[in-house]
PDB file of C-alpha atoms in Angstrom:
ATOM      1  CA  UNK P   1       0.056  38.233  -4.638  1.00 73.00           C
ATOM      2  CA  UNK P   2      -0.844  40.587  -1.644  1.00 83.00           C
ATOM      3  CA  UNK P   3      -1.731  43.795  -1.591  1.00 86.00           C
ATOM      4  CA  UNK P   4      -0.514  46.668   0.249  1.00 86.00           C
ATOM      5  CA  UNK P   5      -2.738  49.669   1.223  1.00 87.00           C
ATOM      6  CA  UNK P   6      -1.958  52.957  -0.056  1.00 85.00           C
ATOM      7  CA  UNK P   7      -1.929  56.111   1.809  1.00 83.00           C
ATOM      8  CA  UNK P   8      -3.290  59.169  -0.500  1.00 84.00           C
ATOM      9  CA  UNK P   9      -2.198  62.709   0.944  1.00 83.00           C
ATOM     10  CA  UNK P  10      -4.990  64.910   1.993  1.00 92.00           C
ATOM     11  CA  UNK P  11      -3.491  67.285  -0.868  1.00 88.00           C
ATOM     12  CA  UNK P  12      -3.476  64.631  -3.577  1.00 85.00           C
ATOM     13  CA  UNK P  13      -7.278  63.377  -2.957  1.00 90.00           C
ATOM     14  CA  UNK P  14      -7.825  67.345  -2.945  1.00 92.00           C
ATOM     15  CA  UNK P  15      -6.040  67.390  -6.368  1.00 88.00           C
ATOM     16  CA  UNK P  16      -8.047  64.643  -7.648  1.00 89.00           C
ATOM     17  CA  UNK P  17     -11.610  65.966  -6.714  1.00 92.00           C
ATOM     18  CA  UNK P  18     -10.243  69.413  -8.519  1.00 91.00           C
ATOM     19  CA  UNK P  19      -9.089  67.631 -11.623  1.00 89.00           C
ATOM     20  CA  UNK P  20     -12.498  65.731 -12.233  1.00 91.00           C
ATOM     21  CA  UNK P  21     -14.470  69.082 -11.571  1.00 90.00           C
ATOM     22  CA  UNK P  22     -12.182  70.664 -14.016  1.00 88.00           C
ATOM     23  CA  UNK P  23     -12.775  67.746 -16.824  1.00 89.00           C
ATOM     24  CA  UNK P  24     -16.663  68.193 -16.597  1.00 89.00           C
ATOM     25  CA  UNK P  25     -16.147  71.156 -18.461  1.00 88.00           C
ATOM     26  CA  UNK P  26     -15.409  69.863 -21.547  1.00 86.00           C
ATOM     27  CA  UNK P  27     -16.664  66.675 -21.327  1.00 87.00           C
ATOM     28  CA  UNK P  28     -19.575  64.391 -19.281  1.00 90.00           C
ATOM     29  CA  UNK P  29     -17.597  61.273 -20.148  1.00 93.00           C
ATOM     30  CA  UNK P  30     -14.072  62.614 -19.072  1.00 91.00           C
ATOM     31  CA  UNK P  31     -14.384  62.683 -15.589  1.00 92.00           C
ATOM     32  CA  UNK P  32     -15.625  59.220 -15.455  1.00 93.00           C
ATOM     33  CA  UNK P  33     -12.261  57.754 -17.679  1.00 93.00           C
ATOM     34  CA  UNK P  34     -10.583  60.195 -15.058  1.00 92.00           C
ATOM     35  CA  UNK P  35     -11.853  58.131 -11.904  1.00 92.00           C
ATOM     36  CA  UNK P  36     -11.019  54.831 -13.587  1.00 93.00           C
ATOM     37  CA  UNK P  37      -7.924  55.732 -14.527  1.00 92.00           C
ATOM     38  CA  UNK P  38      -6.721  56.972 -10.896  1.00 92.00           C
ATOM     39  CA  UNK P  39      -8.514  53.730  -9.983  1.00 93.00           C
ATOM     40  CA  UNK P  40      -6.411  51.781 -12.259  1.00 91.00           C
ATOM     41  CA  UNK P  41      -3.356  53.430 -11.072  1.00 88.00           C
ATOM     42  CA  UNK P  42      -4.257  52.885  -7.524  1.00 89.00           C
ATOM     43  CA  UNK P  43      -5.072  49.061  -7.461  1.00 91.00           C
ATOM     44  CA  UNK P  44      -1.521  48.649  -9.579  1.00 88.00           C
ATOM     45  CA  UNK P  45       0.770  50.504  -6.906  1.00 85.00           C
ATOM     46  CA  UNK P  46      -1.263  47.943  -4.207  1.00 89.00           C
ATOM     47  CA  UNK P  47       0.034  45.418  -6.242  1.00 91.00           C
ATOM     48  CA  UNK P  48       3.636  46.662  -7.039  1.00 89.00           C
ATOM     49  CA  UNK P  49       3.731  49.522  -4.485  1.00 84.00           C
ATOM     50  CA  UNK P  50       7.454  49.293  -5.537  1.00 83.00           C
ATOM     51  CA  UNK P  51       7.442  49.881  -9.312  1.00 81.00           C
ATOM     52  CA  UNK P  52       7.157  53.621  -9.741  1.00 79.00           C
ATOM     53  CA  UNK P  53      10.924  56.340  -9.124  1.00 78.00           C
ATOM     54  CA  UNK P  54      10.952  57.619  -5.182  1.00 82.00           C
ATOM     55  CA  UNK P  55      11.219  61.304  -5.679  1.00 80.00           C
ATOM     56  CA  UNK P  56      11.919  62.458  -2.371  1.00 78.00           C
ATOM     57  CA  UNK P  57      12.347  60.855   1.123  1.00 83.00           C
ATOM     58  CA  UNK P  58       9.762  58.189   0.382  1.00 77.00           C
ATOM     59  CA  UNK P  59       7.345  59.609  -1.702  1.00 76.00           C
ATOM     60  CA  UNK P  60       6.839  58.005  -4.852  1.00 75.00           C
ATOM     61  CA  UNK P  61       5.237  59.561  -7.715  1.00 76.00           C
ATOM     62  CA  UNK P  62       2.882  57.148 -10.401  1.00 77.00           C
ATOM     63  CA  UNK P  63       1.945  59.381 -13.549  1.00 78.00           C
ATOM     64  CA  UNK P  64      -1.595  59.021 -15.252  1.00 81.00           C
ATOM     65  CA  UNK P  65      -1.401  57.770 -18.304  1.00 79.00           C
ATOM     66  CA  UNK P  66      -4.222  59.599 -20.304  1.00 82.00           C
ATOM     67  CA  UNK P  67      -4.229  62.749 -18.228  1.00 78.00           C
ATOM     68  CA  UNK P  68      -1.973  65.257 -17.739  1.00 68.00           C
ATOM     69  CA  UNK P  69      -2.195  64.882 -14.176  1.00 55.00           C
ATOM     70  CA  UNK P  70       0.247  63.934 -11.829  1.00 49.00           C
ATOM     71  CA  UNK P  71      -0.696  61.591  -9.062  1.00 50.00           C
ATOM     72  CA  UNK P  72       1.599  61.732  -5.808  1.00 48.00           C
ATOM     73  CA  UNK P  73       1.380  58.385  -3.215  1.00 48.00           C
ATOM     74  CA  UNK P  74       3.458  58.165  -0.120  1.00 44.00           C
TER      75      UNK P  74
END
């Protein structure tokens, strides 16, 4: 199967970097399961860039599924 390359906004890797910082806080481990889990979600829209709703125009929007965070790809 071939992969596509995905294109993170500036303000999405922004979000992530935040959203790690903010998980060291209450744990050492949670940032960590944080990264693999956005890493997770990455390599699967390269695979099936298709799968997730568009929301707008052509963004399309892939939620985490541990974290309350929301993850936006165009």
């Amino acid at each position: 199967m071939k992969k596509h390359k995905v294109n993170l906004l500036l303000s999405a890797k922004a979000d992530i970097s935040e959203a790690r910082k903010w998980y060291c806080h209450f744990n050492n481990e949670l940032p960590i399961r944080f990264k693999e889990e956005v890493r997770q979600i990455i390599e699967t829209l390269k695979l099936r860039p298709n799968a997730d709703a568009i929301r707008y125009k052509n963004v399309r929007f892939a939620q985490l599924n541990r974290f309350p965070t929301p993850f936006i790809i165009l």
